[in-house]
PDB file of C-alpha atoms in Angstrom:
ATOM      1  CA  MET A   1      68.639  56.571  94.628  1.00  0.00           C
ATOM      2  CA  ALA A   2      67.025  53.934  97.197  1.00  0.00           C
ATOM      3  CA  HIS A   3      70.364  54.732  99.915  1.00  0.00           C
ATOM      4  CA  ASP A   4      72.160  57.685 100.822  1.00  0.00           C
ATOM      5  CA  VAL A   5      75.350  57.412 101.697  1.00  0.00           C
ATOM      6  CA  ALA A   6      78.168  54.701 100.924  1.00  0.00           C
ATOM      7  CA  LEU A   7      81.666  54.796 102.303  1.00  0.00           C
ATOM      8  CA  VAL A   8      84.351  52.754 100.332  1.00  0.00           C
ATOM      9  CA  LEU A   9      87.700  51.987 102.579  1.00  0.00           C
ATOM     10  CA  GLY A  10      90.655  50.364  99.959  1.00  0.00           C
ATOM     11  CA  GLY A  11      93.629  47.840 101.279  1.00  0.00           C
ATOM     12  CA  GLY A  12      96.704  49.486 100.923  1.00  0.00           C
ATOM     13  CA  GLY A  13      98.988  47.308 104.267  1.00  0.00           C
ATOM     14  CA  ALA A  14      99.603  48.831 107.628  1.00  0.00           C
ATOM     15  CA  ALA A  15      99.767  52.663 106.649  1.00  0.00           C
ATOM     16  CA  GLY A  16      97.069  52.145 104.705  1.00  0.00           C
ATOM     17  CA  ASN A  17      94.457  51.667 107.363  1.00  0.00           C
ATOM     18  CA  ALA A  18      96.017  53.940 109.758  1.00  0.00           C
ATOM     19  CA  TRP A  19      95.884  57.047 106.386  1.00  0.00           C
ATOM     20  CA  GLU A  20      92.035  55.862 106.615  1.00  0.00           C
ATOM     21  CA  ILE A  21      91.633  56.491 110.122  1.00  0.00           C
ATOM     22  CA  GLY A  22      93.157  59.539 109.845  1.00  0.00           C
ATOM     23  CA  ILE A  23      91.352  61.087 107.171  1.00  0.00           C
ATOM     24  CA  LEU A  24      88.068  60.020 108.943  1.00  0.00           C
ATOM     25  CA  ALA A  25      88.921  61.958 112.768  1.00  0.00           C
ATOM     26  CA  GLY A  26      90.592  64.841 110.222  1.00  0.00           C
ATOM     27  CA  LEU A  27      87.268  65.302 107.706  1.00  0.00           C
ATOM     28  CA  ALA A  28      85.002  64.529 111.325  1.00  0.00           C
ATOM     29  CA  ASP A  29      87.676  67.185 113.313  1.00  0.00           C
ATOM     30  CA  ALA A  30      86.179  69.924 110.824  1.00  0.00           C
ATOM     31  CA  GLY A  31      82.938  68.689 110.563  1.00  0.00           C
ATOM     32  CA  VAL A  32      81.618  65.986 107.958  1.00  0.00           C
ATOM     33  CA  ASP A  33      80.819  63.219 109.956  1.00  0.00           C
ATOM     34  CA  LEU A  34      81.091  61.098 107.685  1.00  0.00           C
ATOM     35  CA  ILE A  35      81.280  56.843 109.330  1.00  0.00           C
ATOM     36  CA  GLY A  36      77.703  58.561 110.865  1.00  0.00           C
ATOM     37  CA  ALA A  37      76.431  59.733 107.929  1.00  0.00           C
ATOM     38  CA  ALA A  38      77.158  56.333 106.287  1.00  0.00           C
ATOM     39  CA  ASP A  39      74.518  53.527 105.642  1.00  0.00           C
ATOM     40  CA  LEU A  40      77.099  51.149 104.132  1.00  0.00           C
ATOM     41  CA  VAL A  41      80.696  50.539 104.796  1.00  0.00           C
ATOM     42  CA  VAL A  42      82.701  48.674 101.868  1.00  0.00           C
ATOM     43  CA  GLY A  43      86.158  47.534 102.955  1.00  0.00           C
ATOM     44  CA  THR A  44      88.551  45.463 101.279  1.00  0.00           C
ATOM     45  CA  SER A  45      91.690  44.147 103.288  1.00  0.00           C
ATOM     46  CA  ALA A  46      93.162  46.809 105.302  1.00  0.00           C
ATOM     47  CA  GLY A  47      90.355  48.441 104.840  1.00  0.00           C
ATOM     48  CA  ALA A  48      88.750  46.081 106.092  1.00  0.00           C
ATOM     49  CA  THR A  49      89.895  46.222 108.769  1.00  0.00           C
ATOM     50  CA  ALA A  50      88.973  50.101 108.895  1.00  0.00           C
ATOM     51  CA  ALA A  51      85.178  48.653 108.594  1.00  0.00           C
ATOM     52  CA  ALA A  52      85.597  47.052 111.195  1.00  0.00           C
ATOM     53  CA  GLN A  53      86.688  49.683 113.449  1.00  0.00           C
ATOM     54  CA  VAL A  54      85.251  52.981 112.322  1.00  0.00           C
ATOM     55  CA  CYS A  55      81.630  50.797 112.254  1.00  0.00           C
ATOM     56  CA  SER A  56      82.678  49.434 116.400  1.00  0.00           C
ATOM     57  CA  GLY A  57      80.837  52.449 118.393  1.00  0.00           C
ATOM     58  CA  VAL A  58      84.244  53.142 119.049  1.00  0.00           C
ATOM     59  CA  PRO A  59      85.217  56.915 118.624  1.00  0.00           C
ATOM     60  CA  ILE A  60      87.114  58.096 115.975  1.00  0.00           C
ATOM     61  CA  ALA A  61      89.154  59.863 118.031  1.00  0.00           C
ATOM     62  CA  GLU A  62      90.385  57.595 120.486  1.00  0.00           C
ATOM     63  CA  LEU A  63      91.187  55.138 117.525  1.00  0.00           C
ATOM     64  CA  LEU A  64      93.022  57.965 116.307  1.00  0.00           C
ATOM     65  CA  ALA A  65      95.021  58.551 119.391  1.00  0.00           C
ATOM     66  CA  ASP A  66      95.381  54.494 119.778  1.00  0.00           C
ATOM     67  CA  ILE A  67      96.956  54.440 116.244  1.00  0.00           C
ATOM     68  CA  LEU A  68      99.613  57.532 117.744  1.00  0.00           C
ATOM     69  CA  ALA A  69      99.922  56.227 120.668  1.00  0.00           C
ATOM     70  CA  GLY A  70     102.694  53.374 119.428  1.00  0.00           C
ATOM     71  CA  PRO A  71     102.080  49.747 119.099  1.00  0.00           C
ATOM     72  CA  GLY A  72      98.465  48.064 119.671  1.00  0.00           C
ATOM     73  CA  ARG A  73      98.175  44.882 121.465  1.00  0.00           C
ATOM     74  CA  PRO A  74     100.032  42.070 121.009  1.00  0.00           C
ATOM     75  CA  ALA A  75      98.799  38.619 120.069  1.00  0.00           C
ATOM     76  CA  GLY A  76     100.174  35.484 120.085  1.00  0.00           C
ATOM     77  CA  GLN A  77     103.247  33.633 122.267  1.00  0.00           C
ATOM     78  CA  PRO A  78     106.121  36.327 122.841  1.00  0.00           C
ATOM     79  CA  GLY A  79     109.224  36.790 120.365  1.00  0.00           C
ATOM     80  CA  GLU A  80     106.698  34.083 117.920  1.00  0.00           C
ATOM     81  CA  ARG A  81     106.637  34.556 114.282  1.00  0.00           C
ATOM     82  CA  PRO A  82     104.032  33.058 112.128  1.00  0.00           C
ATOM     83  CA  PRO A  83     105.439  31.091 108.937  1.00  0.00           C
ATOM     84  CA  SER A  84     106.143  33.381 106.106  1.00  0.00           C
ATOM     85  CA  LEU A  85     107.905  33.497 102.608  1.00  0.00           C
ATOM     86  CA  PRO A  86     110.626  35.099 101.420  1.00  0.00           C
ATOM     87  CA  MET A  87     109.128  39.041  99.674  1.00  0.00           C
ATOM     88  CA  ALA A  88     111.055  38.174  96.906  1.00  0.00           C
ATOM     89  CA  THR A  89     109.615  35.368  95.902  1.00  0.00           C
ATOM     90  CA  VAL A  90     105.995  36.583  96.980  1.00  0.00           C
ATOM     91  CA  PHE A  91     106.363  39.386  94.579  1.00  0.00           C
ATOM     92  CA  GLU A  92     107.855  37.955  91.796  1.00  0.00           C
ATOM     93  CA  ARG A  93     105.047  34.628  91.825  1.00  0.00           C
ATOM     94  CA  MET A  94     102.491  37.382  92.293  1.00  0.00           C
ATOM     95  CA  ARG A  95     103.997  39.186  88.725  1.00  0.00           C
ATOM     96  CA  ALA A  96     104.039  35.999  86.547  1.00  0.00           C
ATOM     97  CA  ILE A  97      99.930  35.537  87.371  1.00  0.00           C
ATOM     98  CA  GLY A  98      99.270  38.487  86.115  1.00  0.00           C
ATOM     99  CA  ALA A  99     101.185  38.356  82.662  1.00  0.00           C
ATOM    100  CA  ALA A 100     100.090  35.106  82.155  1.00  0.00           C
ATOM    101  CA  ALA A 101      96.475  36.005  83.136  1.00  0.00           C
ATOM    102  CA  THR A 102      94.055  35.854  80.263  1.00  0.00           C
ATOM    103  CA  SER A 103      90.947  37.454  82.211  1.00  0.00           C
ATOM    104  CA  ALA A 104      90.011  38.415  85.396  1.00  0.00           C
ATOM    105  CA  ALA A 105      88.763  34.966  86.257  1.00  0.00           C
ATOM    106  CA  ASP A 106      91.566  33.924  85.515  1.00  0.00           C
ATOM    107  CA  LEU A 107      93.890  36.349  87.217  1.00  0.00           C
ATOM    108  CA  HIS A 108      91.656  34.739  90.817  1.00  0.00           C
ATOM    109  CA  ARG A 109      91.398  31.372  89.972  1.00  0.00           C
ATOM    110  CA  ALA A 110      95.669  31.231  90.539  1.00  0.00           C
ATOM    111  CA  MET A 111      95.897  33.937  92.400  1.00  0.00           C
ATOM    112  CA  GLY A 112      93.559  31.370  94.871  1.00  0.00           C
ATOM    113  CA  ALA A 113      95.237  28.771  93.740  1.00  0.00           C
ATOM    114  CA  PHE A 114      98.581  30.382  95.422  1.00  0.00           C
ATOM    115  CA  GLY A 115      97.281  30.972  98.285  1.00  0.00           C
ATOM    116  CA  LEU A 116      96.072  26.848  98.468  1.00  0.00           C
ATOM    117  CA  GLU A 117      99.287  25.918  97.828  1.00  0.00           C
ATOM    118  CA  SER A 118     101.180  28.256 100.300  1.00  0.00           C
ATOM    119  CA  ASP A 119      99.309  26.659 102.754  1.00  0.00           C
ATOM    120  CA  ALA A 120     101.884  24.092 103.016  1.00  0.00           C
ATOM    121  CA  VAL A 121     104.081  26.616 104.379  1.00  0.00           C
ATOM    122  CA  LEU A 122     102.444  29.083 106.068  1.00  0.00           C
ATOM    123  CA  GLY A 123      99.089  26.825 107.525  1.00  0.00           C
ATOM    124  CA  PRO A 124     100.443  26.629 110.765  1.00  0.00           C
ATOM    125  CA  GLY A 125     100.080  30.282 111.226  1.00  0.00           C
ATOM    126  CA  ALA A 126      96.796  30.508 110.835  1.00  0.00           C
ATOM    127  CA  ASP A 127      95.589  30.600 114.651  1.00  0.00           C
ATOM    128  CA  GLN A 128      97.822  33.470 115.076  1.00  0.00           C
ATOM    129  CA  ARG A 129      97.064  35.273 112.331  1.00  0.00           C
ATOM    130  CA  ARG A 130      93.463  35.045 113.074  1.00  0.00           C
ATOM    131  CA  ALA A 131      94.413  36.489 116.808  1.00  0.00           C
ATOM    132  CA  THR A 132      96.108  39.317 115.547  1.00  0.00           C
ATOM    133  CA  VAL A 133      93.459  40.701 113.656  1.00  0.00           C
ATOM    134  CA  ALA A 134      91.138  40.060 116.356  1.00  0.00           C
ATOM    135  CA  ALA A 135      93.702  41.732 118.687  1.00  0.00           C
ATOM    136  CA  ARG A 136      92.935  45.116 116.265  1.00  0.00           C
ATOM    137  CA  LEU A 137      88.539  45.208 116.151  1.00  0.00           C
ATOM    138  CA  PRO A 138      87.668  46.793 119.000  1.00  0.00           C
ATOM    139  CA  ARG A 139      84.622  44.549 119.151  1.00  0.00           C
ATOM    140  CA  PRO A 140      84.390  41.097 117.633  1.00  0.00           C
ATOM    141  CA  GLU A 141      80.613  41.539 116.347  1.00  0.00           C
ATOM    142  CA  TRP A 142      79.357  42.398 113.294  1.00  0.00           C
ATOM    143  CA  PRO A 143      77.920  46.391 113.269  1.00  0.00           C
ATOM    144  CA  ASP A 144      74.164  47.033 113.028  1.00  0.00           C
ATOM    145  CA  ARG A 145      74.480  48.778 110.144  1.00  0.00           C
ATOM    146  CA  LYS A 146      75.362  47.300 106.435  1.00  0.00           C
ATOM    147  CA  VAL A 147      79.143  46.379 106.021  1.00  0.00           C
ATOM    148  CA  ILE A 148      80.104  44.185 103.085  1.00  0.00           C
ATOM    149  CA  VAL A 149      83.658  42.978 103.657  1.00  0.00           C
ATOM    150  CA  VAL A 150      85.316  41.282 100.481  1.00  0.00           C
ATOM    151  CA  ALA A 151      87.164  38.078 100.202  1.00  0.00           C
ATOM    152  CA  LEU A 152      87.617  35.554  97.220  1.00  0.00           C
ATOM    153  CA  ASP A 153      86.642  31.778  97.541  1.00  0.00           C
ATOM    154  CA  ALA A 154      90.269  30.547  96.639  1.00  0.00           C
ATOM    155  CA  HIS A 155      88.964  27.263  94.957  1.00  0.00           C
ATOM    156  CA  THR A 156      86.982  29.362  92.625  1.00  0.00           C
ATOM    157  CA  GLY A 157      88.357  32.664  92.817  1.00  0.00           C
ATOM    158  CA  GLU A 158      84.586  33.749  92.689  1.00  0.00           C
ATOM    159  CA  MET A 159      84.248  37.158  95.095  1.00  0.00           C
ATOM    160  CA  VAL A 160      82.489  37.015  98.710  1.00  0.00           C
ATOM    161  CA  ALA A 161      80.610  39.985 100.166  1.00  0.00           C
ATOM    162  CA  LEU A 162      80.551  38.824 103.435  1.00  0.00           C
ATOM    163  CA  ASP A 163      78.314  40.513 105.920  1.00  0.00           C
ATOM    164  CA  ARG A 164      76.155  39.709 109.568  1.00  0.00           C
ATOM    165  CA  ASP A 165      73.728  37.772 107.411  1.00  0.00           C
ATOM    166  CA  SER A 166      76.244  35.707 105.622  1.00  0.00           C
ATOM    167  CA  GLY A 167      76.899  33.375 108.425  1.00  0.00           C
ATOM    168  CA  VAL A 168      80.532  33.994 108.296  1.00  0.00           C
ATOM    169  CA  ASP A 169      82.505  35.652 112.022  1.00  0.00           C
ATOM    170  CA  LEU A 170      83.508  39.039 111.916  1.00  0.00           C
ATOM    171  CA  VAL A 171      86.875  38.285 112.474  1.00  0.00           C
ATOM    172  CA  ASP A 172      86.978  35.298 110.055  1.00  0.00           C
ATOM    173  CA  ALA A 173      85.544  38.030 107.757  1.00  0.00           C
ATOM    174  CA  VAL A 174      88.351  40.514 108.402  1.00  0.00           C
ATOM    175  CA  THR A 175      91.058  37.703 108.786  1.00  0.00           C
ATOM    176  CA  ALA A 176      89.809  36.020 105.026  1.00  0.00           C
ATOM    177  CA  SER A 177      89.811  40.005 103.207  1.00  0.00           C
ATOM    178  CA  CYS A 178      93.322  40.244 104.934  1.00  0.00           C
ATOM    179  CA  ALA A 179      94.911  37.302 103.478  1.00  0.00           C
ATOM    180  CA  LEU A 180      96.828  38.339 100.934  1.00  0.00           C
ATOM    181  CA  PRO A 181      98.002  34.683  98.776  1.00  0.00           C
ATOM    182  CA  GLY A 182     101.458  34.082  99.409  1.00  0.00           C
ATOM    183  CA  LEU A 183     101.716  36.452 102.603  1.00  0.00           C
ATOM    184  CA  ALA A 184      98.822  34.722 105.016  1.00  0.00           C
ATOM    185  CA  PRO A 185      97.419  31.639 105.062  1.00  0.00           C
ATOM    186  CA  THR A 186      93.889  31.345 103.573  1.00  0.00           C
ATOM    187  CA  VAL A 187      90.835  31.523 106.058  1.00  0.00           C
ATOM    188  CA  ALA A 188      88.484  28.164 106.151  1.00  0.00           C
ATOM    189  CA  VAL A 189      85.182  29.202 106.615  1.00  0.00           C
ATOM    190  CA  ASN A 190      82.005  26.283 106.753  1.00  0.00           C
ATOM    191  CA  GLY A 191      84.543  23.972 104.474  1.00  0.00           C
ATOM    192  CA  THR A 192      85.665  26.895 102.010  1.00  0.00           C
ATOM    193  CA  ARG A 193      88.713  29.084 101.444  1.00  0.00           C
ATOM    194  CA  TYR A 194      89.486  32.587 101.235  1.00  0.00           C
ATOM    195  CA  ILE A 195      91.862  34.916 100.143  1.00  0.00           C
ATOM    196  CA  ASP A 196      91.844  38.637  99.984  1.00  0.00           C
ATOM    197  CA  GLY A 197      89.751  41.010  98.556  1.00  0.00           C
ATOM    198  CA  GLY A 198      92.269  42.633  96.684  1.00  0.00           C
ATOM    199  CA  VAL A 199      92.987  40.409  94.585  1.00  0.00           C
ATOM    200  CA  ARG A 200      89.775  41.113  92.847  1.00  0.00           C
ATOM    201  CA  SER A 201      90.422  45.241  92.955  1.00  0.00           C
ATOM    202  CA  THR A 202      92.054  47.314  96.004  1.00  0.00           C
ATOM    203  CA  GLU A 203      88.534  49.369  96.451  1.00  0.00           C
ATOM    204  CA  ASN A 204      86.066  47.102  95.261  1.00  0.00           C
ATOM    205  CA  ALA A 205      83.785  50.450  94.651  1.00  0.00           C
ATOM    206  CA  ASP A 206      80.896  48.884  91.887  1.00  0.00           C
ATOM    207  CA  LEU A 207      79.831  46.997  95.419  1.00  0.00           C
ATOM    208  CA  ALA A 208      78.618  50.265  96.648  1.00  0.00           C
ATOM    209  CA  SER A 209      76.438  50.728  93.244  1.00  0.00           C
ATOM    210  CA  GLY A 210      72.774  52.069  93.897  1.00  0.00           C
ATOM    211  CA  HIS A 211      74.120  54.989  96.797  1.00  0.00           C
ATOM    212  CA  ALA A 212      73.685  58.515  96.104  1.00  0.00           C
ATOM    213  CA  THR A 213      76.472  59.676  97.550  1.00  0.00           C
ATOM    214  CA  VAL A 214      79.694  57.488  97.593  1.00  0.00           C
ATOM    215  CA  VAL A 215      83.416  58.927  99.300  1.00  0.00           C
ATOM    216  CA  VAL A 216      85.884  56.101  98.458  1.00  0.00           C
ATOM    217  CA  LEU A 217      89.422  56.252 101.187  1.00  0.00           C
ATOM    218  CA  SER A 218      91.985  54.689  98.552  1.00  0.00           C
ATOM    219  CA  PRO A 219      95.359  54.217 100.125  1.00  0.00           C
ATOM    220  CA  LEU A 220      96.926  53.388  97.185  1.00  0.00           C
ATOM    221  CA  GLY A 221      95.563  55.588  94.997  1.00  0.00           C
ATOM    222  CA  GLY A 222      93.631  53.742  92.487  1.00  0.00           C
ATOM    223  CA  ARG A 223      96.698  52.220  91.764  1.00  0.00           C
ATOM    224  CA  GLY A 224      96.729  47.987  91.023  1.00  0.00           C
ATOM    225  CA  GLY A 225      99.041  47.474  88.559  1.00  0.00           C
ATOM    226  CA  THR A 226     102.240  48.116  88.665  1.00  0.00           C
ATOM    227  CA  PRO A 227     104.397  45.636  90.746  1.00  0.00           C
ATOM    228  CA  THR A 228     106.309  48.430  93.032  1.00  0.00           C
ATOM    229  CA  GLU A 229     106.808  47.786  96.701  1.00  0.00           C
ATOM    230  CA  ARG A 230     104.729  50.531  97.348  1.00  0.00           C
ATOM    231  CA  ASP A 231     101.843  48.748  95.664  1.00  0.00           C
ATOM    232  CA  PHE A 232     102.215  45.984  97.011  1.00  0.00           C
ATOM    233  CA  GLU A 233      99.596  43.353  96.120  1.00  0.00           C
ATOM    234  CA  GLY A 234     102.395  43.771  92.943  1.00  0.00           C
ATOM    235  CA  LEU A 235      98.811  42.483  89.860  1.00  0.00           C
ATOM    236  CA  ARG A 236      98.369  43.641  86.880  1.00  0.00           C
ATOM    237  CA  ARG A 237      94.663  43.603  86.958  1.00  0.00           C
ATOM    238  CA  PRO A 238      91.934  43.767  83.716  1.00  0.00           C
ATOM    239  CA  PRO A 239      90.437  47.285  83.018  1.00  0.00           C
ATOM    240  CA  GLU A 240      87.211  46.871  85.342  1.00  0.00           C
ATOM    241  CA  ALA A 241      89.455  45.956  88.300  1.00  0.00           C
ATOM    242  CA  ASP A 242      90.564  49.923  87.985  1.00  0.00           C
ATOM    243  CA  LEU A 243      89.268  52.493  90.764  1.00  0.00           C
ATOM    244  CA  SER A 244      88.982  54.430  87.841  1.00  0.00           C
ATOM    245  CA  ALA A 245      86.284  52.395  85.502  1.00  0.00           C
ATOM    246  CA  GLN A 246      84.156  51.514  89.002  1.00  0.00           C
ATOM    247  CA  VAL A 247      84.135  55.459  89.653  1.00  0.00           C
ATOM    248  CA  GLU A 248      83.283  55.609  85.772  1.00  0.00           C
ATOM    249  CA  ALA A 249      80.239  53.162  85.983  1.00  0.00           C
ATOM    250  CA  LEU A 250      79.106  54.515  89.692  1.00  0.00           C
ATOM    251  CA  ARG A 251      78.248  57.798  88.137  1.00  0.00           C
ATOM    252  CA  GLY A 252      76.609  56.866  84.784  1.00  0.00           C
ATOM    253  CA  GLU A 253      74.295  55.465  87.067  1.00  0.00           C
ATOM    254  CA  GLY A 254      73.440  58.382  88.955  1.00  0.00           C
ATOM    255  CA  SER A 255      75.601  58.642  91.848  1.00  0.00           C
ATOM    256  CA  HIS A 256      78.191  61.139  93.230  1.00  0.00           C
ATOM    257  CA  VAL A 257      81.645  60.444  93.695  1.00  0.00           C
ATOM    258  CA  GLU A 258      84.017  61.406  95.517  1.00  0.00           C
ATOM    259  CA  VAL A 259      87.624  59.788  95.897  1.00  0.00           C
ATOM    260  CA  ILE A 260      90.296  60.913  98.734  1.00  0.00           C
ATOM    261  CA  THR A 261      93.474  59.518  97.955  1.00  0.00           C
ATOM    262  CA  PRO A 262      97.147  60.289  99.996  1.00  0.00           C
ATOM    263  CA  ASP A 263      98.427  63.552  99.069  1.00  0.00           C
ATOM    264  CA  ALA A 264     102.344  64.414  99.042  1.00  0.00           C
ATOM    265  CA  GLY A 265     102.381  64.749 102.847  1.00  0.00           C
ATOM    266  CA  SER A 266     100.616  61.920 103.671  1.00  0.00           C
ATOM    267  CA  ARG A 267     102.799  59.637 100.354  1.00  0.00           C
ATOM    268  CA  ALA A 268     105.881  60.792 102.451  1.00  0.00           C
ATOM    269  CA  ALA A 269     104.710  60.431 105.911  1.00  0.00           C
ATOM    270  CA  SER A 270     103.195  56.221 104.648  1.00  0.00           C
ATOM    271  CA  GLY A 271     107.023  55.581 103.006  1.00  0.00           C
ATOM    272  CA  ARG A 272     107.400  53.214 100.646  1.00  0.00           C
ATOM    273  CA  ASN A 273     106.857  49.897 102.775  1.00  0.00           C
ATOM    274  CA  GLN A 274     102.768  50.158 103.339  1.00  0.00           C
ATOM    275  CA  MET A 275     103.419  47.265 105.505  1.00  0.00           C
ATOM    276  CA  ASP A 276     106.040  48.516 107.831  1.00  0.00           C
ATOM    277  CA  PRO A 277     104.011  48.907 111.749  1.00  0.00           C
ATOM    278  CA  ALA A 278     106.101  51.758 111.846  1.00  0.00           C
ATOM    279  CA  SER A 279     104.552  53.621 109.007  1.00  0.00           C
ATOM    280  CA  ARG A 280     101.115  53.430 110.755  1.00  0.00           C
ATOM    281  CA  GLY A 281     101.894  56.690 112.977  1.00  0.00           C
ATOM    282  CA  PRO A 282     103.561  59.045 110.636  1.00  0.00           C
ATOM    283  CA  ALA A 283     100.490  57.891 108.500  1.00  0.00           C
ATOM    284  CA  ALA A 284      97.598  58.870 110.784  1.00  0.00           C
ATOM    285  CA  HIS A 285      99.253  61.892 111.672  1.00  0.00           C
ATOM    286  CA  ALA A 286      99.127  63.266 107.796  1.00  0.00           C
ATOM    287  CA  GLY A 287      95.966  61.550 107.178  1.00  0.00           C
ATOM    288  CA  PHE A 288      94.549  63.601 110.336  1.00  0.00           C
ATOM    289  CA  ALA A 289      95.481  66.858 108.337  1.00  0.00           C
ATOM    290  CA  GLN A 290      94.723  66.032 105.054  1.00  0.00           C
ATOM    291  CA  GLY A 291      91.522  64.866 106.386  1.00  0.00           C
ATOM    292  CA  ARG A 292      90.794  68.722 107.403  1.00  0.00           C
ATOM    293  CA  GLN A 293      91.447  69.764 104.308  1.00  0.00           C
ATOM    294  CA  GLU A 294      89.540  67.350 102.721  1.00  0.00           C
ATOM    295  CA  ALA A 295      86.307  68.666 104.131  1.00  0.00           C
ATOM    296  CA  SER A 296      85.923  71.362 101.893  1.00  0.00           C
ATOM    297  CA  ARG A 297      84.791  69.000  99.352  1.00  0.00           C
ATOM    298  CA  VAL A 298      82.810  66.007 100.660  1.00  0.00           C
ATOM    299  CA  THR A 299      79.114  66.674 100.387  1.00  0.00           C
ATOM    300  CA  LEU A 300      76.693  64.430 102.033  1.00  0.00           C
ATOM    301  CA  GLY A 301      73.741  65.035 100.544  1.00  0.00           C
TER     302      GLY A 301
END
């Protein structure tokens, strides 16, 4: 194959982002420098934030220490809360969209329409949302290495692989990849509005095609169709969006694929609400311990 190592970072809320940082720090502490080895990093939703963080040049141990130290830098005005929709309403709408969709394209278009519709309420918080994402990134510039941030065109439902050659600012790309309809406003860039890439697939591991080794970190364990509080996207997706199907296809092409999902300790530490910022410290700590254990089975060549 033309390339060696691809790292895929899946979505999974605040807890998932912290768990991924913990896993990578634990692997590095055990002698497996997955960040340094990867010539492609694919990030979706919370994984897009993690991709920008770990490829920023800031040592992974420092990123982990920042999480364990407590809340990050504040963004927006003190005491200011962005507009929101009731969580129960959002989940109910997502379940209805997933149940009614007859194809992946149909689902993506419907979710895009939901995102555009929700902008009537969520739109005033767009600047604050962007500032919040920017505060999470150590660097505002795209890394030198190949990083793909996955989003969907809210107008057409088509997947967009954003990178440093796309003409989209890194902060805008990550904000777009995290723009889950109903929970965050769509992100406007050059006349196009984008929504969360996790609507297509929680991991989008198929974008690592052509790499000899693919390591997938999946905070949600590849679960894309169970509408539970833990699987915060709550969507019934078509079979081709499932992580197992994407991994099977990669292996069929000759890639060596390793998938890391939260073990029992990491699941307990993350709690039931993946989006709760209070889960970050425990999830990162558990991820670090798990990463050290996973090092024995992660081979990079």
